[in-house]
Coordinates of C-alpha atoms in Angstrom, one line a residue:
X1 CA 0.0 0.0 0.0
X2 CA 1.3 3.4 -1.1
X3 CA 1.4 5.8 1.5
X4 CA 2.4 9.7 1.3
X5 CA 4.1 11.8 4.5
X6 CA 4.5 15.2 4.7
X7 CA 6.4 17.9 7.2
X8 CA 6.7 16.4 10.5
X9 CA 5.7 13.0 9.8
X10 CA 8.9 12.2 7.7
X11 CA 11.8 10.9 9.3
X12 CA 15.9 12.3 8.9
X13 CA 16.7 8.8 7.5
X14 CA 13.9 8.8 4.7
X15 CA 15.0 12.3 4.0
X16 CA 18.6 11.3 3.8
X17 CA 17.1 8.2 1.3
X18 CA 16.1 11.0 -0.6
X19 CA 19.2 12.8 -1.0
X20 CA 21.1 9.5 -1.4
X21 CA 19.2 8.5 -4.3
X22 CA 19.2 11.6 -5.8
X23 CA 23.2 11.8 -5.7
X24 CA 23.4 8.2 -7.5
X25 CA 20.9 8.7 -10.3
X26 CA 23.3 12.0 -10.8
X27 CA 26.5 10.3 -10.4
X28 CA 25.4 7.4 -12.6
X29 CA 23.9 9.7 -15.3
X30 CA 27.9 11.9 -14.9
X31 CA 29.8 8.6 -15.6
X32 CA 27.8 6.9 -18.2
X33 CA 29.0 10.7 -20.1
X34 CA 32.8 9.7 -19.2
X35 CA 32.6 12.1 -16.1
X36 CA 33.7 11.9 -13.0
X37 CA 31.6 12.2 -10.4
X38 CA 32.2 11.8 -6.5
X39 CA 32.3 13.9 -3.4
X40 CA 35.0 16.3 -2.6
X41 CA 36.0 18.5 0.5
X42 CA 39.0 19.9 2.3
X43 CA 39.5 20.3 6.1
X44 CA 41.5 22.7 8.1
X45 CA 42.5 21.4 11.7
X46 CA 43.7 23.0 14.5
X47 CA 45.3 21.2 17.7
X48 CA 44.1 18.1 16.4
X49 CA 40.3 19.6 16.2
X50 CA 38.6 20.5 12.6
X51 CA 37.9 24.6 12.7
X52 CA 36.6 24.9 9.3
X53 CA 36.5 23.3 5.1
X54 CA 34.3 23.0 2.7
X55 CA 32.4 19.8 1.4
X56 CA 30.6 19.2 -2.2
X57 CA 30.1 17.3 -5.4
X58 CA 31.3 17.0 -8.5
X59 CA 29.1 16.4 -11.7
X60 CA 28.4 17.1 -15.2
X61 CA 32.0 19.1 -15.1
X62 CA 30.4 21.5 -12.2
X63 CA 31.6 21.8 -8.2
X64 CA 28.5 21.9 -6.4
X65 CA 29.3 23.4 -3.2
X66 CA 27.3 22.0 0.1
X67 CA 29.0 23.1 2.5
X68 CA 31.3 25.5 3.4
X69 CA 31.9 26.3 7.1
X70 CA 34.5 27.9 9.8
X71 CA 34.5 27.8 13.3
X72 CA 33.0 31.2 15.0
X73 CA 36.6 32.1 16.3
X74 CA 38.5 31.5 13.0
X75 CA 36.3 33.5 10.9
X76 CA 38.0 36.8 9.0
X77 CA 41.4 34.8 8.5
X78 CA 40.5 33.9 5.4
X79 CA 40.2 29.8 6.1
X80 CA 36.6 30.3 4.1
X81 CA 38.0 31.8 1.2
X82 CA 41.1 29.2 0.8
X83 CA 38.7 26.1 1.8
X84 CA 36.9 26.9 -1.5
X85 CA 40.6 27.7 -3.5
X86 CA 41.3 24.4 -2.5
X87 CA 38.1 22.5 -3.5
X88 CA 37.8 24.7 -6.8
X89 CA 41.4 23.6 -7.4
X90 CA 40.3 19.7 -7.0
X91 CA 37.2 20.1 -8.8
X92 CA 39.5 21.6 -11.9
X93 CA 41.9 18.6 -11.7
X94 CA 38.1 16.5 -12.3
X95 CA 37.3 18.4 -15.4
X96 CA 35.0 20.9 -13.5
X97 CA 34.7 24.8 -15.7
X98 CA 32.1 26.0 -13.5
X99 CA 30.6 26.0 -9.7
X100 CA 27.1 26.4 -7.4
X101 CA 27.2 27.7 -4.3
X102 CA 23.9 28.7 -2.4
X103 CA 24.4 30.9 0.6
X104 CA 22.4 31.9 3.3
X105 CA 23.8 35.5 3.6
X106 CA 21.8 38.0 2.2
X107 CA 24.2 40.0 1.3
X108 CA 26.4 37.7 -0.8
X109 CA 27.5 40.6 -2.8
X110 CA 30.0 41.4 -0.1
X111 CA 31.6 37.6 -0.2
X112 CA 35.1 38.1 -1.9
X113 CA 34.7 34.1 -2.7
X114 CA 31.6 34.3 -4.5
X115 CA 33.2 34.0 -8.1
X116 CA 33.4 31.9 -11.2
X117 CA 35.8 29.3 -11.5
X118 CA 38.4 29.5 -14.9

């Protein structure tokens, strides 16, 4: 018997099936075109404890950005901006021209890292 769930009736772990199946149909769809498809990320560690990276995909010859985070006492070092240097550079090395990256500042503008990848 079918059965549909919305908002609080759905589970993490069926929304992380979700998200899961999504990223293989993609991945699968990237390969059979000779691309190559995977996760990426880079960490930056401090005394042994992570303070900040950057985590994403890449697909279809594009870096899609999913996270991208530093610890409160880090920020304005520039660990943000060199997380993403690092990931754009891997995601180059795969074939990638191009990137997505969603934020949830407002005012985006003022992000020096917000920029296309060449």
């Amino acid at each position: 018997m079918m059965e549909w769930l919305t908002g609080a009736q759905i589970a993490d772990d069926q929304i992380q099936v979700i998200g899961a199946g999504v990223l293989h149909h993609g991945r699968a769809l990237s390969e059979a075109k000779g691309g190559l498809a995977g996760s990426i990320a880079c960490v930056v560690m401090e005394n042994g404890l992570v303070i900040g990276g950057a985590t994403g995909r890449t697909e279809f010859q594009r870096l899609f950005v999913s996270y991208l985070w530093v610890d409160v006492q880090s920020r304005g070092e520039g660990l943000g901006a060199e997380a993403l240097h690092r990931i754009e550079t891997l995601a180059v090395e795969r074939g990638c021209v191009d990137a997505l990256i969603e934020t949830l500042d407002a005012d985006a503008e003022r992000c020096t890292i917000v920029k296309r990848m060449t």
